[in-house]
Amino acid sequence: MSPAPTAAAPARKDDSQVRQKAMIARHFDRLAAAPETGARTAYTFVPGNLTELLLSFDVLPVLPEINALQSAMRGKTAEYIAIAEKHGHSEDVCTYVKSDIGMMKSGNIGPTGQRLPSPDLLLLSYTGCFTFMKWFELLREEYHCPVAMLHVPYQADGRITDAMRTYVVDQLKQVVIPKLEEVTGRKYDEDRLREHLARSAQAEDDLVWVLQSAKNVPSPIDAYFGAVYYVGPIFSAFRGTTDAVDYYRELREEIAERIRQGKGPVTPEGEVERERFRVVVEGPPNWTSFRQFWKMFADEGAVAVASTYSKVGGVYDLGFRHDPDHPLETLADYCLGCYTNLSLPTRIDLLTRYVSEYRADGFLINSVKSCNSFSAGQLHILREVEARSGRPGGFIESDLVDPRYFSAANIKNRLESYFQMIEQKRPGVAS
Amino acid sequence: MSEDPRLTALVSAAGTLFRDQALDAVRAWKARTGGLAVGFLPIYVPRELLHAQGVLPVGLMGGRPDLEIIKGDAYYQSYICHLPRSTIELGLNGSYAALDGLIFPAICDVIRNLSGMWQMLFPHVLVHYFDVPQNFDPGIGGAFYRRDLEALATALAERGARPLTAEALRESIALYNENRRLVRELYALRRREPWKVPTHELYVVLRAALLMPVEESTPMFAGYLALTSADESRRPQDQARVLVAGSFCEQPPLALIKTLERSGCYIVDDDFVQVHRFIRSDIPVDGDPLQRLVDALLTDAVASPTRYIAGGVKGADLEQRLAESSAEGVLFCAPSFCDPALLDQPMAVRAAERAGAPWTAFKYAENSGQFQVIREQAGTFADSIKLWSNA
Ligand code: SF4
Ligand code: SF4
């Protein structure tokens, strides 16, 4: 599960978008050059990643989930998934894994068309999904490189206990850091880590400001489709960098300007002129038909004012910030606090809260076939949030990167009926 | 020669328990003892700890094919395995009303989310998410696991169970050692003489034990072992020896196991009802018993797809089991939509290939009703093995 930078970004480019594109291009250039420069790379995951720690060792992160979704946006995943299935992978399992394996078997060409280096380390630091574990067991068979495993316990009772934090910190100290030292030949430098963490916190402040700007009416951003671009840098290879700090400052200024002008969000089809529906969205987007999916909302004047997907790499709006004064504990809390590591009751509370705080007309669940972590229990979420918020819930089904499971006509129909239902249930509209 | 009637009676009694979806036996046990009964989902919980606190651990394995799913389907999309929907159905229809709590072991995202649903749907029962470590260092994962066990013991005591004492735990460990030893012997007997231990029968006996106190399941295992090994009416047939791998959480319907056997397979090793064999050997009864439970999980658990298998070769255990059981082939048999089983399968297949074992794979759901295709597939597989081994 992860956010998508670049690719099909909105047609008119803001400065922040230009900056993001350049950041990403530089990152992939560095990755492509790694075999020559000797730079070390670690493959790792988005939710619960340890980017600051990797950067403190000068290790470049590669995020297979992001590669998978980028492959989907480039129309490659049908082919990649077919390759993985030919190699014995079931049609039932997470398509991110199959897309990644198919990509690897096709030469490991990344989103920018450059070849990705093989990993020096598989850093199995993950939150909230057992699939990640299998994924890296599968990759380990291909790459024969060292693996560092960071097991993050689940917040089953809706809180982080000392036992959980200690467990994660112990693993960081005794497993992950020694492995990074071994792979890079460098000593752990806590001061460097602190510097990265301080920069993370700074960027996180600005990100939260941006996401919460959707409380304005009209909302200046789309907090689901648009937010995918906003969270890209912070959820991936850039958290803790000055690039990220600059990007989020610039983004914040741009959004502040939109608010001053009373403007709605930008979409690939242009600006939303009139905000007709404010919705909260649960679940990841579909990447194979991302723009088409977005357009279905934009055409109706539907704006996502909050989403849970934009929290897969950290629920920062609940107050968490990386804390340079407690470097390992803060990394532990970060890992433990990502969205899919939250219990179902906590997810329901959060969604209900979003509906009210963001003055939403309703909430919509996009249930993706690939991801049990998100999807198992979503029908229960639907019922509960409806009951608690008193707002109508909608439910659609698709997949992350498998085009076989995106039925445009069906989804469009369902969305239209859903928006009609909202219209009918508006206060003052006779039923 | 006809079968010993005591054997027939024992298997029939086990069958009654196997079919006891409404947990009547558990109700009866509670009425008799006044103790707490706590259910657990597949695949492993340390039943010793519950037993030591006077709690009856009740293994919940989803629903049988004849369970009509009325409400459960409204909770799960079509692309999610069947087990959670039957579990919800049985919860909502009152079948689990005798349970004072439920334990959800950390095995996959579905079970994890199900624990949260249970918290909301049944707020009056104890819901414990049992977070087994994926780090197997005693000072790290072991320390975490120990705290999890202590938390479980405290939660049970708060519900009215006896507080955990070292002495009681030691005794429980000894009782379960004996229980596990007998299961191991049954598996060993089946490896040697599979005609003596038909898997559809062994399976029912293992399932029945999930609803019994260990004091009763141990004599049942012992009785079954003695009766079946002595039964001369059971004679070998020309069947292919297969290992059934991958069905560990959502269980296959009994009719599926029968189908495999009828299609010419002797199942000489399997992954069914793993809780009985999850810890492979005896747990020492000296020293600190809680630590002994911790160490057993860290060092002596089976290589389940739900565990992170560090170092070594993935599937090495499968290769070893193939050698030990002299299985001539592997049937990979996983529940539909089961991530852990299906994501593991390509690696397990490679292990089977390394071992030179032919294999075939299919999926099932606990409510599957049609086995014609599987029957043909398994039959062809068994025939090819026999042909190959006779060549
Ligand atoms: S199961 Fe979900 S969270 Fe896990 S890798 Fe797949 S998409 Fe991501
Ligand atoms: S059958 Fe598989 S996916 Fe379903 S609950 Fe069990 S382990 Fe999870």
Coordinates of C-alpha atoms in Angstrom, one line a residue, chain A residues 48-390:
Chain A
G48 CA 6.5 1.9 8.7
N49 CA 9.5 2.7 6.6
L50 CA 12.8 3.8 8.2
T51 CA 13.8 6.3 5.6
E52 CA 15.6 8.6 8.1
L53 CA 17.7 5.7 9.4
L54 CA 18.6 4.6 5.9
L55 CA 19.5 8.1 4.9
S56 CA 21.7 8.4 8.0
F57 CA 23.7 5.5 6.5
D58 CA 23.5 7.0 3.0
V59 CA 21.5 4.0 1.8
L60 CA 19.1 4.7 -1.0
P61 CA 15.6 3.3 -0.5
V62 CA 13.7 1.4 -3.2
L63 CA 10.0 0.9 -2.6
P64 CA 8.6 -2.0 -4.6
E65 CA 5.0 -0.9 -3.8
I66 CA 5.6 2.4 -5.5
N67 CA 7.2 0.7 -8.4
A68 CA 4.1 -1.5 -8.7
L69 CA 1.7 1.4 -8.8
Q70 CA 3.9 3.4 -11.2
S71 CA 3.9 0.3 -13.4
A72 CA 0.1 0.4 -13.3
M73 CA 0.0 4.0 -14.3
R74 CA 2.3 3.2 -17.2
G75 CA 0.0 0.3 -18.3
K76 CA 2.5 -2.4 -17.6
T77 CA 0.9 -4.4 -14.8
A78 CA -1.3 -6.6 -16.9
E79 CA 1.8 -8.0 -18.5
Y80 CA 3.8 -8.2 -15.2
I81 CA 1.0 -9.9 -13.3
A82 CA 0.6 -12.5 -16.1
I83 CA 4.3 -13.2 -15.9
A84 CA 4.0 -13.8 -12.1
E85 CA 1.0 -16.0 -12.5
K86 CA 2.9 -18.0 -15.1
H87 CA 5.5 -18.5 -12.4
G88 CA 3.0 -20.1 -10.1
H89 CA 1.5 -17.1 -8.3
S90 CA -2.1 -17.4 -7.5
E91 CA -4.7 -15.1 -9.0
D92 CA -6.0 -14.6 -5.5
V93 CA -3.1 -12.7 -3.9
C94 CA -2.0 -9.1 -3.7
T95 CA -1.3 -7.8 -7.1
Y96 CA 1.5 -5.5 -5.9
V97 CA 3.6 -8.5 -5.2
K98 CA 2.9 -10.1 -8.6
S99 CA 3.5 -6.8 -10.4
D100 CA 6.8 -6.4 -8.6
I101 CA 7.8 -10.0 -9.4
G102 CA 6.8 -9.6 -13.0
M103 CA 8.8 -6.4 -13.3
M104 CA 11.8 -8.1 -11.8
K105 CA 11.5 -11.0 -14.2
S106 CA 11.3 -8.5 -17.1
G107 CA 14.6 -6.8 -16.3
N108 CA 13.7 -4.7 -13.3
I109 CA 13.1 -1.5 -15.2
G110 CA 11.7 1.1 -12.9
P111 CA 9.2 3.9 -13.3
T112 CA 11.5 6.2 -15.2
G113 CA 12.6 3.6 -17.7
Q114 CA 15.9 3.0 -16.0
R115 CA 17.1 -0.3 -14.6
L116 CA 16.8 -0.6 -10.8
P117 CA 19.8 -1.9 -8.9
S118 CA 19.5 -5.2 -7.1
P119 CA 19.2 -4.7 -3.3
D120 CA 22.1 -4.7 -1.0
L121 CA 19.6 -5.2 1.8
L122 CA 16.0 -6.3 2.0
L123 CA 14.7 -4.2 4.9
L124 CA 11.5 -5.9 6.0
S125 CA 10.3 -3.0 8.1
Y126 CA 6.6 -3.0 7.7
T127 CA 3.4 -2.2 9.3
G128 CA 0.0 -3.6 9.1
C129 CA 0.2 -6.3 6.4
F130 CA 1.4 -9.8 6.5
T131 CA 1.8 -9.9 2.8
F132 CA 5.0 -7.8 3.1
M133 CA 6.6 -10.7 5.0
K134 CA 5.9 -13.1 2.2
W135 CA 6.9 -10.6 -0.4
F136 CA 10.4 -10.3 0.9
E137 CA 10.7 -14.1 1.5
L138 CA 9.9 -14.3 -2.2
L139 CA 12.4 -11.7 -3.2
R140 CA 15.1 -13.2 -0.9
E141 CA 15.0 -16.3 -3.1
E142 CA 15.8 -14.2 -6.1
Y143 CA 18.4 -11.8 -4.7
H144 CA 20.2 -13.8 -2.1
C145 CA 21.1 -10.6 -0.2
P146 CA 20.9 -9.9 3.5
V147 CA 17.5 -9.4 5.1
A148 CA 16.7 -7.3 8.2
M149 CA 13.4 -8.0 9.7
L150 CA 11.6 -5.5 11.8
H151 CA 8.4 -6.9 13.2
V152 CA 5.9 -4.3 14.2
P153 CA 3.1 -5.4 16.5
Y154 CA -0.5 -4.6 15.7
Q155 CA -2.4 -1.9 17.7
A156 CA -5.2 -4.4 18.4
D157 CA -6.6 -2.5 21.4
G158 CA -6.2 0.9 19.8
R159 CA -3.1 2.0 21.7
I160 CA 0.7 1.6 21.7
T161 CA 1.9 -0.1 24.8
D162 CA 5.4 0.1 26.3
A163 CA 5.9 -3.6 25.5
M164 CA 5.3 -2.9 21.8
R165 CA 7.6 0.1 21.7
T166 CA 10.3 -1.7 23.5
Y167 CA 10.0 -4.7 21.1
V168 CA 10.4 -2.4 18.1
V169 CA 13.3 -0.4 19.7
D170 CA 15.1 -3.6 20.7
Q171 CA 14.9 -4.8 17.1
L172 CA 16.1 -1.5 15.7
K173 CA 19.1 -1.7 18.1
Q174 CA 19.9 -5.3 17.8
V175 CA 18.8 -6.3 14.3
V176 CA 18.3 -3.4 11.9
I177 CA 21.2 -1.1 12.9
P178 CA 23.8 -3.8 13.0
K179 CA 22.6 -5.1 9.6
L180 CA 22.9 -1.6 8.2
E181 CA 26.4 -1.3 9.7
E182 CA 27.4 -4.6 8.1
V183 CA 26.0 -3.8 4.7
T184 CA 27.5 -0.2 4.5
G185 CA 30.6 -0.7 6.6
R186 CA 29.7 2.5 8.5
K187 CA 29.0 3.1 12.1
Y188 CA 25.5 4.2 13.3
D189 CA 25.5 8.0 13.7
E190 CA 22.7 9.1 16.0
D191 CA 23.4 12.8 15.5
R192 CA 22.9 12.3 11.7
L193 CA 19.7 10.5 12.4
R194 CA 18.5 13.3 14.6
E195 CA 19.1 15.8 11.9
H196 CA 17.0 13.8 9.5
L197 CA 14.3 13.4 12.0
A198 CA 14.1 17.1 12.7
R199 CA 13.6 17.7 9.0
S200 CA 10.9 15.1 8.9
A201 CA 9.0 16.8 11.6
Q202 CA 9.2 20.1 9.8
A203 CA 7.9 18.7 6.6
E204 CA 5.2 16.8 8.5
D205 CA 3.9 20.0 10.0
D206 CA 3.4 21.4 6.5
L207 CA 1.9 18.3 5.2
V208 CA -0.7 18.3 8.0
W209 CA -1.5 21.9 7.3
V210 CA -2.1 21.0 3.6
L211 CA -4.3 18.0 4.4
Q212 CA -6.3 20.0 6.9
S213 CA -6.8 22.8 4.5
A214 CA -9.6 20.6 3.1
K215 CA -11.7 21.8 6.1
N216 CA -12.3 24.9 4.1
V217 CA -15.4 25.2 2.0
P218 CA -14.7 24.9 -0.9
S219 CA -11.8 22.6 -0.2
P220 CA -8.6 23.8 -2.0
I221 CA -7.3 20.3 -2.4
D222 CA -8.5 16.8 -3.2
A223 CA -7.5 14.8 -0.2
Y224 CA -7.6 11.5 -1.9
F225 CA -6.6 11.7 -5.6
G226 CA -4.6 14.9 -5.2
A227 CA -3.2 13.9 -1.9
V228 CA -1.5 10.9 -3.5
Y229 CA 0.9 13.4 -5.0
Y230 CA 1.2 15.4 -1.8
V231 CA 2.1 12.4 0.4
G232 CA 4.5 10.9 -2.2
P233 CA 7.7 12.5 -0.9
I234 CA 7.0 12.1 2.8
F235 CA 6.0 8.5 2.5
S236 CA 8.8 7.4 0.4
A237 CA 12.5 8.1 -0.1
F238 CA 12.5 11.8 0.9
R239 CA 11.3 12.1 4.4
G240 CA 14.1 13.7 6.4
T241 CA 15.6 15.5 3.4
T242 CA 15.9 19.2 2.7
D243 CA 14.2 18.5 -0.6
A244 CA 11.1 17.3 1.3
V245 CA 11.2 20.3 3.6
D246 CA 11.3 22.7 0.6
Y247 CA 8.7 20.8 -1.3
Y248 CA 6.2 21.0 1.6
R249 CA 6.8 24.6 2.3
E250 CA 6.2 25.4 -1.3
L251 CA 3.1 23.3 -1.5
R252 CA 1.7 24.9 1.6
E253 CA 2.2 28.4 0.1
E254 CA 0.5 27.3 -3.1
I255 CA -2.5 25.9 -1.2
A256 CA -2.7 29.0 1.0
E257 CA -2.9 31.1 -2.2
R258 CA -5.8 28.9 -3.4
I259 CA -7.6 29.4 -0.2
R260 CA -7.1 33.2 -0.5
Q261 CA -8.6 33.0 -4.0
G262 CA -11.5 30.7 -2.9
K263 CA -10.5 28.1 -5.4
G264 CA -11.3 24.4 -5.5
P265 CA -8.8 21.6 -6.2
V266 CA -6.9 21.0 -9.4
T267 CA -7.7 17.8 -11.3
P268 CA -6.2 16.4 -14.5
E269 CA -9.2 17.9 -16.3
G270 CA -8.8 21.3 -14.8
E271 CA -10.1 23.0 -11.6
V272 CA -13.3 21.9 -9.8
E273 CA -15.4 24.9 -10.4
R274 CA -18.2 24.0 -8.1
E275 CA -17.9 21.8 -5.1
R276 CA -21.1 19.8 -5.0
F277 CA -20.2 16.9 -2.8
R278 CA -17.7 16.6 0.0
V279 CA -16.8 13.0 0.7
V280 CA -14.4 11.1 2.9
V281 CA -12.8 8.2 1.2
E282 CA -11.5 4.9 2.7
G283 CA -9.3 2.5 0.9
P284 CA -6.6 2.9 -1.8
P285 CA -7.2 4.1 -5.2
N286 CA -7.2 2.1 -8.4
W287 CA -3.9 2.8 -10.2
T288 CA -4.6 1.3 -13.6
S289 CA -7.4 3.7 -14.3
F290 CA -6.4 6.4 -11.9
R291 CA -7.2 9.4 -14.1
Q292 CA -10.5 7.9 -15.3
F293 CA -11.4 7.2 -11.7
W294 CA -10.6 10.7 -10.6
K295 CA -12.5 12.1 -13.5
M296 CA -15.6 10.3 -12.4
F297 CA -15.5 12.3 -9.2
A298 CA -14.5 15.6 -10.7
D299 CA -17.3 15.4 -13.3
E300 CA -19.8 15.3 -10.5
G301 CA -18.2 18.1 -8.6
A302 CA -17.2 15.5 -5.9
V303 CA -14.2 16.4 -3.8
A304 CA -12.5 14.1 -1.3
V305 CA -12.0 16.2 1.8
A306 CA -10.3 13.5 3.8
S307 CA -9.0 10.0 3.1
T308 CA -7.5 7.2 5.0
Y309 CA -5.3 6.2 2.2
S310 CA -3.3 9.4 2.6
K311 CA -2.4 8.1 6.1
V312 CA -0.8 4.7 5.1
G313 CA 2.6 6.2 5.7
G314 CA 1.6 7.9 9.0
V315 CA -1.5 9.4 10.6
Y316 CA 0.2 12.7 11.2
D317 CA -3.0 14.7 11.7
L318 CA -3.5 12.9 15.0
G319 CA -0.5 14.6 16.3
F320 CA 2.5 12.3 15.7
R321 CA 5.7 14.0 14.6
H322 CA 9.1 12.4 14.4
D323 CA 11.0 13.5 17.5
P324 CA 14.7 14.0 17.1
D325 CA 15.1 13.9 20.9
H326 CA 14.0 10.2 21.0
P327 CA 15.3 8.9 17.8
L328 CA 14.6 5.2 18.1
E329 CA 11.5 5.5 20.1
T330 CA 10.0 7.9 17.6
L331 CA 10.8 5.5 14.7
A332 CA 9.0 2.8 16.7
D333 CA 6.0 5.0 17.3
Y334 CA 5.9 6.0 13.7
C335 CA 5.9 2.3 12.6
L336 CA 3.2 1.4 15.1
G337 CA 1.0 4.3 14.1
C338 CA 0.5 3.9 10.4
Y339 CA -3.1 3.6 9.3
T340 CA -3.3 -0.1 8.5
N341 CA -1.7 -0.9 11.8
L342 CA -4.8 0.5 13.6
S343 CA -7.5 -1.7 14.8
L344 CA -10.8 -1.7 13.1
P345 CA -12.6 0.2 15.9
T346 CA -9.9 2.9 15.7
R347 CA -10.3 3.1 11.9
I348 CA -14.1 3.5 12.4
D349 CA -13.5 6.3 15.0
L350 CA -11.2 8.0 12.6
L351 CA -13.5 7.9 9.6
T352 CA -16.5 9.1 11.7
R353 CA -14.4 11.9 13.0
Y354 CA -13.3 12.9 9.5
V355 CA -16.9 13.0 8.3
S356 CA -17.8 15.4 11.0
E357 CA -14.6 17.5 11.1
Y358 CA -14.4 17.9 7.4
R359 CA -18.1 18.6 7.1
A360 CA -18.5 15.8 4.6
D361 CA -21.8 14.9 2.9
G362 CA -20.9 11.2 3.1
F363 CA -18.1 8.7 2.8
L364 CA -17.1 6.2 0.2
I365 CA -15.2 2.9 0.4
N366 CA -13.1 1.7 -2.5
S367 CA -12.6 -1.9 -1.6
V368 CA -9.6 -3.3 -3.4
K369 CA -9.4 -7.0 -4.1
S370 CA -5.7 -7.1 -3.5
C371 CA -5.5 -5.9 0.0
N372 CA -6.9 -7.9 2.9
S373 CA -5.3 -5.5 5.3
F374 CA -7.6 -2.7 4.1
S375 CA -10.5 -4.7 2.8
A376 CA -11.4 -7.4 5.3
G377 CA -13.9 -5.7 7.5
Q378 CA -14.8 -2.8 5.3
L379 CA -18.4 -3.7 5.1
H380 CA -18.5 -3.6 8.9
I381 CA -16.8 -0.2 8.7
L382 CA -19.5 1.0 6.2
R383 CA -22.3 0.0 8.5
E384 CA -20.8 1.5 11.6
V385 CA -19.7 4.8 10.1
E386 CA -23.1 5.2 8.6
A387 CA -24.8 4.6 11.9
R388 CA -22.5 6.9 13.8
S389 CA -22.2 9.8 11.4
G390 CA -25.7 9.7 10.1

